[in-house]
CSV table of C-alpha atoms in Angstrom, one decimal:
chain,number,residue,atom,x,y,z
Q,1,MET,CA,86.0,64.1,64.5
Q,2,THR,CA,82.9,65.2,66.4
Q,3,THR,CA,79.5,63.6,65.7
Q,4,HIS,CA,78.3,66.8,63.9
Q,5,GLN,CA,81.5,67.0,61.7
Q,6,ALA,CA,81.2,63.3,60.8
Q,7,ASN,CA,77.6,63.8,59.9
Q,8,LYS,CA,78.4,66.8,57.7
Q,9,ALA,CA,81.0,64.8,55.9
Q,10,LEU,CA,78.5,62.0,55.3
Q,11,ILE,CA,75.9,64.3,53.8
Q,12,LEU,CA,78.5,66.1,51.7
Q,13,GLU,CA,79.7,62.8,50.2
Q,14,PHE,CA,76.0,61.8,49.7
Q,15,TYR,CA,75.4,65.0,47.8
Q,16,ARG,CA,78.6,64.5,45.8
Q,17,GLU,CA,77.4,61.2,44.6
Q,18,LEU,CA,73.9,62.5,43.9
Q,19,GLU,CA,75.3,65.2,41.6
Q,20,GLY,CA,76.9,62.5,39.5
Q,21,ALA,CA,73.7,60.4,39.3
Q,22,ASP,CA,71.1,60.0,36.6
Q,23,ALA,CA,67.6,58.5,36.7
Q,24,GLU,CA,69.0,55.0,36.3
Q,25,THR,CA,71.7,55.1,39.0
Q,26,VAL,CA,70.2,57.4,41.7
Q,27,GLY,CA,68.4,54.6,43.4
Q,28,GLY,CA,71.5,52.7,44.4
Q,29,ILE,CA,73.1,55.9,45.8
Q,30,VAL,CA,70.0,56.6,48.0
Q,31,ASP,CA,70.1,53.0,49.2
Q,32,ARG,CA,73.8,53.1,50.2
Q,33,TYR,CA,73.3,56.1,52.5
Q,34,THR,CA,70.0,55.3,54.1
Q,35,SER,CA,68.8,52.9,56.7
Q,36,ALA,CA,66.4,50.0,56.0
Q,37,ASP,CA,63.7,51.9,57.9
Q,38,TYR,CA,64.4,55.2,56.2
Q,39,GLN,CA,61.5,57.7,56.6
Q,40,TRP,CA,61.2,60.6,54.1
Q,41,HIS,CA,58.8,63.6,54.4
Q,42,GLY,CA,58.3,65.3,51.1
Q,43,VAL,CA,56.1,68.1,50.1
Q,44,HIS,CA,53.0,67.5,47.9
Q,45,PRO,CA,52.8,65.6,45.6
Q,46,PHE,CA,55.7,63.5,46.9
Q,47,GLU,CA,54.3,63.0,50.4
Q,48,GLU,CA,55.7,60.5,53.0
Q,49,GLN,CA,57.7,57.6,51.8
Q,50,HIS,CA,59.4,54.7,53.5
Q,51,GLY,CA,62.6,53.1,52.2
Q,52,ALA,CA,65.1,54.1,49.5
Q,53,GLU,CA,63.2,52.6,46.6
Q,54,ALA,CA,60.0,54.4,47.5
Q,55,VAL,CA,61.8,57.7,47.8
Q,56,THR,CA,63.6,57.2,44.5
Q,57,ASP,CA,60.4,56.4,42.7
Q,58,ALA,CA,58.5,59.3,44.3
Q,59,PHE,CA,61.1,62.1,43.7
Q,60,TRP,CA,64.6,61.4,42.5
Q,61,ARG,CA,64.0,59.3,39.4
Q,62,PRO,CA,61.2,61.6,37.9
Q,63,PHE,CA,63.2,64.7,38.9
Q,64,LEU,CA,66.4,63.5,37.2
Q,65,ALA,CA,64.5,62.3,34.2
Q,66,ALA,CA,62.9,65.8,33.7
Q,67,TRP,CA,65.8,68.0,34.7
Q,68,SER,CA,69.3,67.6,33.1
Q,69,SER,CA,72.8,68.8,34.1
Q,70,VAL,CA,71.6,69.3,37.7
Q,71,GLN,CA,73.8,71.2,40.2
Q,72,ARG,CA,73.1,71.6,43.9
Q,73,ARG,CA,74.0,75.2,44.8
Q,74,GLN,CA,74.0,75.4,48.6
Q,75,ASP,CA,73.7,78.6,50.5
Q,76,VAL,CA,73.3,77.3,54.1
Q,77,PHE,CA,74.7,74.1,55.5
Q,78,PHE,CA,75.0,73.2,59.2
Q,79,ALA,CA,74.4,70.5,61.8
Q,80,GLY,CA,73.0,70.2,65.3
Q,81,THR,CA,71.2,68.2,67.9
Q,82,ASN,CA,67.4,68.3,68.0
Q,83,THR,CA,66.2,69.9,71.1
Q,84,ARG,CA,63.0,67.7,71.0
Q,85,ASP,CA,64.6,64.2,71.2
Q,86,GLY,CA,68.4,64.5,71.2
Q,87,THR,CA,68.8,63.2,67.6
Q,88,ASP,CA,71.5,64.5,65.3
Q,89,TRP,CA,70.6,66.4,62.1
Q,90,VAL,CA,72.2,68.1,59.1
Q,91,VAL,CA,70.4,70.7,57.0
Q,92,SER,CA,71.2,72.0,53.5
Q,93,MET,CA,69.4,74.9,51.9
Q,94,GLY,CA,69.8,76.5,48.5
Q,95,HIS,CA,68.7,75.7,44.9
Q,96,PHE,CA,69.0,72.9,42.4
Q,97,MET,CA,69.9,74.4,39.1
Q,98,GLY,CA,69.4,72.5,35.8
Q,99,LEU,CA,68.0,72.5,32.4
Q,100,ARG,CA,64.2,72.2,32.2
Q,101,ASP,CA,64.2,70.0,29.1
Q,102,ARG,CA,61.2,67.9,29.9
Q,103,PRO,CA,57.8,68.4,31.6
Q,104,TRP,CA,57.9,67.9,35.4
Q,105,LEU,CA,54.8,67.5,37.6
Q,106,GLY,CA,52.7,68.7,34.7
Q,107,ILE,CA,54.7,71.9,34.4
Q,108,PRO,CA,55.8,72.2,30.8
Q,109,ALA,CA,59.5,72.2,29.8
Q,110,THR,CA,61.2,75.5,29.1
Q,111,ARG,CA,64.5,74.3,27.6
Q,112,ARG,CA,66.0,77.1,29.8
Q,113,ILE,CA,67.8,77.2,33.1
Q,114,GLY,CA,65.5,76.3,36.0
Q,115,PHE,CA,66.0,76.8,39.7
Q,116,LEU,CA,64.3,74.6,42.3
Q,117,ARG,CA,64.5,76.2,45.8
Q,118,TYR,CA,64.9,73.5,48.5
Q,119,ALA,CA,65.6,72.8,52.1
Q,120,ASP,CA,66.8,69.3,53.0
Q,121,PHE,CA,66.9,68.0,56.6
Q,122,HIS,CA,68.6,64.7,57.4
Q,123,CYS,CA,68.6,62.8,60.7
Q,124,ILE,CA,71.7,60.5,61.0
Q,125,ARG,CA,72.2,57.5,63.3
Q,126,ASP,CA,75.1,55.1,63.2
Q,127,GLY,CA,76.4,56.5,59.9
Q,128,ARG,CA,73.1,56.2,58.0
Q,129,ILE,CA,70.3,58.6,57.2
Q,130,VAL,CA,67.3,57.4,59.0
Q,131,ARG,CA,64.8,60.3,58.4
Q,132,SER,CA,64.7,63.3,56.0
Q,133,GLY,CA,62.5,66.3,55.5
Q,134,PHE,CA,62.6,67.5,51.9
Q,135,PHE,CA,60.9,70.8,51.0
Q,136,CYS,CA,61.0,72.6,47.6
Q,137,ASP,CA,59.1,75.5,46.0
Q,138,ILE,CA,57.1,74.0,43.2
Q,139,ILE,CA,55.0,77.2,42.7
Q,140,ASP,CA,58.3,79.0,42.0
Q,141,VAL,CA,59.1,76.5,39.2
Q,142,MET,CA,55.6,77.2,37.8
Q,143,HIS,CA,56.3,80.9,37.8
Q,144,GLN,CA,59.5,80.3,35.9
Q,145,ALA,CA,57.4,78.6,33.2
Q,146,GLY,CA,55.0,81.5,33.0
Q,147,ILE,CA,52.3,79.8,35.0
Q,148,ASN,CA,50.6,81.7,37.9
Q,149,PRO,CA,48.3,79.3,39.8
Q,150,LEU,CA,47.4,82.0,42.4
Q,151,PRO,CA,46.4,85.6,42.5
Q,152,PRO,CA,49.2,88.2,42.5
Q,153,GLN,CA,51.5,87.9,45.6
Q,154,THR,CA,52.1,90.6,48.1
Q,155,GLY,CA,55.9,90.2,48.2
Q,156,ALA,CA,58.7,90.3,45.6
Q,157,SER,CA,59.8,87.4,43.3
Q,158,PHE,CA,63.4,86.7,42.4
Q,159,VAL,CA,66.1,84.0,42.8
Q,160,TYR,CA,66.7,84.4,46.5
Q,161,PRO,CA,70.3,84.9,47.6
Q,162,GLY,CA,72.1,83.2,50.5
Q,163,PRO,CA,73.2,85.1,53.6
Q,164,ARG,CA,74.2,88.7,53.3
Q,165,THR,CA,77.4,87.7,55.2
Q,166,HIS,CA,78.3,84.9,52.8
Q,167,ASP,CA,79.1,82.6,55.8
Q,168,GLY,CA,76.2,80.1,55.7
Q,169,LEU,CA,78.2,77.0,54.7
Q,170,LEU,CA,79.4,75.8,58.1
Q,171,PHE,CA,81.8,73.1,56.9
Q,172,GLU,CA,84.0,73.7,60.0
Q,173,ALA,CA,83.1,73.1,63.6
Q,174,GLN,CA,81.5,76.2,65.3
Q,175,ASP,CA,81.7,77.6,68.8
Q,176,PRO,CA,78.9,75.8,70.8
Q,177,ALA,CA,78.1,79.0,72.7
Q,178,ALA,CA,77.2,80.7,69.5
Q,179,GLY,CA,74.7,78.0,68.5
Q,180,GLU,CA,73.2,78.1,72.0
Q,181,LYS,CA,72.7,81.8,71.7
Q,182,THR,CA,71.0,81.5,68.3
Q,183,LEU,CA,68.7,78.7,69.4
Q,184,ALA,CA,67.7,80.6,72.6
Q,185,LEU,CA,66.8,83.6,70.4
Q,186,VAL,CA,64.7,81.5,68.0
Q,187,ASN,CA,62.9,79.8,70.9
Q,188,ARG,CA,62.0,83.2,72.4
Q,189,MET,CA,60.7,84.3,69.0
Q,190,VAL,CA,58.6,81.1,68.6
Q,191,ASP,CA,57.2,81.6,72.2
Q,192,ASP,CA,56.2,85.2,71.3
Q,193,LEU,CA,54.3,83.9,68.2
Q,194,THR,CA,52.6,81.2,70.3
Q,195,ALA,CA,51.5,83.7,72.8
Q,196,LEU,CA,50.2,85.9,70.0
Q,197,ASN,CA,48.1,83.0,68.6
Q,198,LEU,CA,46.6,82.4,72.0
Q,199,SER,CA,45.9,86.1,72.5
Q,200,GLY,CA,43.8,86.3,69.3
Q,201,ASP,CA,45.5,89.6,68.5
Q,202,ASP,CA,46.0,89.7,64.7
Q,203,LEU,CA,47.4,93.2,64.6
Q,204,PRO,CA,50.5,93.1,66.7
Q,205,PRO,CA,52.6,96.3,67.0
Q,206,PRO,CA,56.1,96.4,65.3
Q,207,GLU,CA,57.6,96.6,68.7
Q,208,LEU,CA,56.7,93.0,69.3
Q,209,LEU,CA,58.7,91.8,66.3
Q,210,ALA,CA,61.6,94.1,67.3
Q,211,ARG,CA,62.1,92.1,70.4
Q,212,SER,CA,63.7,89.4,68.2
Q,213,TRP,CA,64.2,90.9,64.8
Q,214,HIS,CA,66.5,93.6,63.3
Q,215,ASP,CA,64.6,96.6,61.9
Q,216,ASP,CA,66.1,95.7,58.4
Q,217,MET,CA,65.1,92.1,58.6
Q,218,ILE,CA,64.7,90.1,55.3
Q,219,TRP,CA,62.0,87.5,55.0
Q,220,TYR,CA,62.3,85.2,52.0
Q,221,GLY,CA,58.9,83.6,51.7
Q,222,PRO,CA,57.6,81.0,49.3
Q,223,ALA,CA,56.3,81.8,45.9
Q,224,GLY,CA,52.7,82.8,46.2
Q,225,ILE,CA,53.7,85.1,49.1
Q,226,GLY,CA,57.1,86.4,48.0
Q,227,ALA,CA,60.0,88.2,49.9
Q,228,THR,CA,59.8,91.3,52.0
Q,229,TYR,CA,62.3,93.7,53.7
Q,230,THR,CA,62.1,95.6,57.0
Q,231,ILE,CA,59.7,95.0,59.8
Q,232,PRO,CA,57.0,97.5,58.6
Q,233,ARG,CA,57.0,95.9,55.1
Q,234,TYR,CA,57.1,92.4,56.5
Q,235,GLN,CA,54.0,93.2,58.5
Q,236,GLU,CA,52.2,94.8,55.6
Q,237,GLN,CA,53.1,92.2,53.0
Q,238,HIS,CA,53.0,89.0,55.0
Q,239,GLN,CA,52.3,89.0,58.7
Q,240,LEU,CA,49.0,91.0,58.6
Q,241,PRO,CA,47.5,89.2,55.6
Q,242,PHE,CA,48.5,85.9,57.2
Q,243,ARG,CA,47.1,86.7,60.6
Q,244,THR,CA,43.9,88.4,59.4
Q,245,GLY,CA,43.2,85.9,56.6
Q,246,LEU,CA,43.5,82.8,58.8
Q,247,THR,CA,41.7,81.9,62.0
Q,248,GLY,CA,42.0,79.2,64.7
Q,249,LYS,CA,45.8,79.1,64.3
Q,250,VAL,CA,47.3,76.2,66.3
Q,251,PHE,CA,51.0,75.5,66.6
Q,252,ASN,CA,51.6,71.7,66.4
Q,253,GLY,CA,55.3,71.7,67.2
Q,254,HIS,CA,58.4,70.7,65.1
Q,255,VAL,CA,59.9,67.5,64.0
Q,256,THR,CA,63.3,69.0,64.6
Q,257,ARG,CA,64.7,72.4,65.8
Q,258,PHE,CA,68.5,73.0,66.1
Q,259,ALA,CA,71.2,75.5,65.6
Q,260,GLU,CA,74.9,75.8,64.9
Q,261,GLY,CA,76.9,79.1,65.0
Q,262,ASP,CA,74.7,82.0,63.8
Q,263,TYR,CA,72.2,79.7,62.0
Q,264,ALA,CA,69.1,77.8,63.1
Q,265,GLY,CA,66.4,75.8,61.4
Q,266,PHE,CA,63.3,73.7,61.9
Q,267,PHE,CA,60.5,72.0,60.1
Q,268,GLY,CA,57.1,70.6,61.2
Q,269,TRP,CA,54.8,67.9,59.9
Q,270,PRO,CA,52.6,69.9,60.2
Q,271,ASN,CA,53.8,73.0,62.0
Q,272,LEU,CA,50.4,74.8,62.0
Q,273,THR,CA,46.7,74.2,61.5
Q,274,ASN,CA,44.4,77.0,60.5
Q,275,THR,CA,41.2,77.9,58.7
Q,276,PRO,CA,41.1,80.5,55.9
Q,277,ILE,CA,38.5,83.2,56.4
Q,278,GLY,CA,39.4,85.1,53.2
Q,279,GLY,CA,42.3,87.3,51.9
Q,280,PHE,CA,45.3,85.0,52.5
Q,281,LEU,CA,47.0,84.4,49.1
Q,282,GLY,CA,44.2,86.6,47.6
Q,283,LEU,CA,41.8,83.6,48.0
Q,284,PRO,CA,38.2,83.5,49.4
Q,285,GLY,CA,37.6,81.9,52.8
Q,286,SER,CA,36.2,78.5,53.6
Q,287,ASP,CA,35.3,76.5,56.7
Q,288,VAL,CA,38.0,73.8,56.0
Q,289,ARG,CA,40.7,73.5,58.6
Q,290,ALA,CA,44.0,72.7,56.9
Q,291,ASP,CA,47.5,71.8,57.9
Q,292,MET,CA,50.7,73.8,57.0
Q,293,ARG,CA,54.1,72.2,56.6
Q,294,VAL,CA,56.7,74.8,57.1
Q,295,VAL,CA,60.5,75.2,57.0
Q,296,ASP,CA,62.3,78.2,58.6
Q,297,ILE,CA,66.1,78.8,58.3
Q,298,TYR,CA,67.4,81.8,60.4
Q,299,ARG,CA,70.6,83.9,60.5
Q,300,ARG,CA,71.3,85.6,63.8
Q,301,GLU,CA,73.3,88.9,63.8
Q,302,GLY,CA,74.3,90.0,67.3
Q,303,ASP,CA,71.3,89.7,69.6
Q,304,LYS,CA,68.6,89.6,66.9
Q,305,LEU,CA,67.5,87.7,63.8
Q,306,ALA,CA,68.5,89.3,60.5
Q,307,GLU,CA,67.4,86.9,57.7
Q,308,ASN,CA,64.8,84.2,57.4
Q,309,TRP,CA,64.3,81.8,54.5
Q,310,VAL,CA,60.8,80.1,54.6
Q,311,LEU,CA,59.3,77.3,52.6
Q,312,ILE,CA,55.6,76.4,53.0
Q,313,ASP,CA,54.0,73.4,51.3
Q,314,LEU,CA,51.3,75.6,49.9
Q,315,PRO,CA,50.2,73.0,47.2
Q,316,TYR,CA,49.4,70.6,50.1
Q,317,TRP,CA,47.6,73.4,52.1
Q,318,LEU,CA,45.5,74.2,49.0
Q,319,LYS,CA,44.8,70.5,48.1
Q,320,GLN,CA,43.2,70.0,51.6
Q,321,GLN,CA,40.7,72.7,50.6
Q,322,GLY,CA,39.9,71.0,47.2
Q,323,LEU,CA,42.3,72.9,44.9
Q,324,ASP,CA,45.1,70.7,43.4
Q,325,ILE,CA,47.1,73.3,41.5
Q,326,LEU,CA,49.3,70.7,39.9
Q,327,GLU,CA,46.5,68.6,38.6
Q,328,ARG,CA,44.7,71.7,37.4
Q,329,THR,CA,47.8,73.0,35.6
Q,330,ALA,CA,48.5,69.7,33.9
Q,331,GLY,CA,44.9,69.6,32.6
Q,332,LEU,CA,45.2,73.1,31.2
Q,333,VAL,CA,48.5,72.8,29.5
Q,334,GLY,CA,48.0,69.1,28.4
Q,335,THR,CA,51.1,67.6,30.1
Q,336,ASP,CA,51.3,64.4,32.1
Q,337,TYR,CA,50.9,64.8,35.8
Q,338,SER,CA,52.3,61.8,37.6
């Protein structure tokens, strides 16, 4: 069994045990699969944690105490070697589905089905998880509870589907050449964006995107921005508000970037630094530079990218500017935020 296949098997077994866990037993499971120096990067308010016990206390125990009958519903699953440092990673993307029977992060219970959109990156060494990046869309959970902490978004809201081709779960080994082609395409696209940032041009023509993207691309953005379809609508509903509403954009690099088959993914800590000058997310400008932590998962179709699932830690970006949407929501609805 290759390293990537062994790592996939490890993560699938970890997920199988997690699905049978509750708030009392989850800590032991996390401990069994992680190293003594385990490092975990979680979105706000979970933040960076070190060691299984800290991760369990920050996320898993409160999550499983608030959500019941939780299922992990994966849409994308693949492995690869990080081009930055040669480490080996596995990524899972999809939704947790469960019953929202108790308040969570100050968001009131609904007693209905809830979906928590997530992306979960794991670095594996010697059969143990040594580092993870966990992103989830908390604002989307707020929307499901009827809470809108931001002005109306430019894109569409719905439970995002997996790949149009229904082939995102790469449980079997893939042709290495396909992954190399996917990663080369993603790298070229990132280079184009970096050059655009340096140029100061905030109104790029659609032809620039068409170098890397299909005309009927689908961009599944985080709640607060939403999803958009086709290059012209993507530019109208996300790219142009993003580029014109933020200034001083600096790309900080990625913790990991890798591909397998037709899929690629990365996350940064942080990816970007920028200053809002007004308009992005429908909010006023400020002079506060803030970091953005971002996940991108891509599906390649032929020679271009067809679908892109994006998670941005918007609560963290907003908190740096003095707006803690979770603390504010908890105060308004009278639930415990901890």
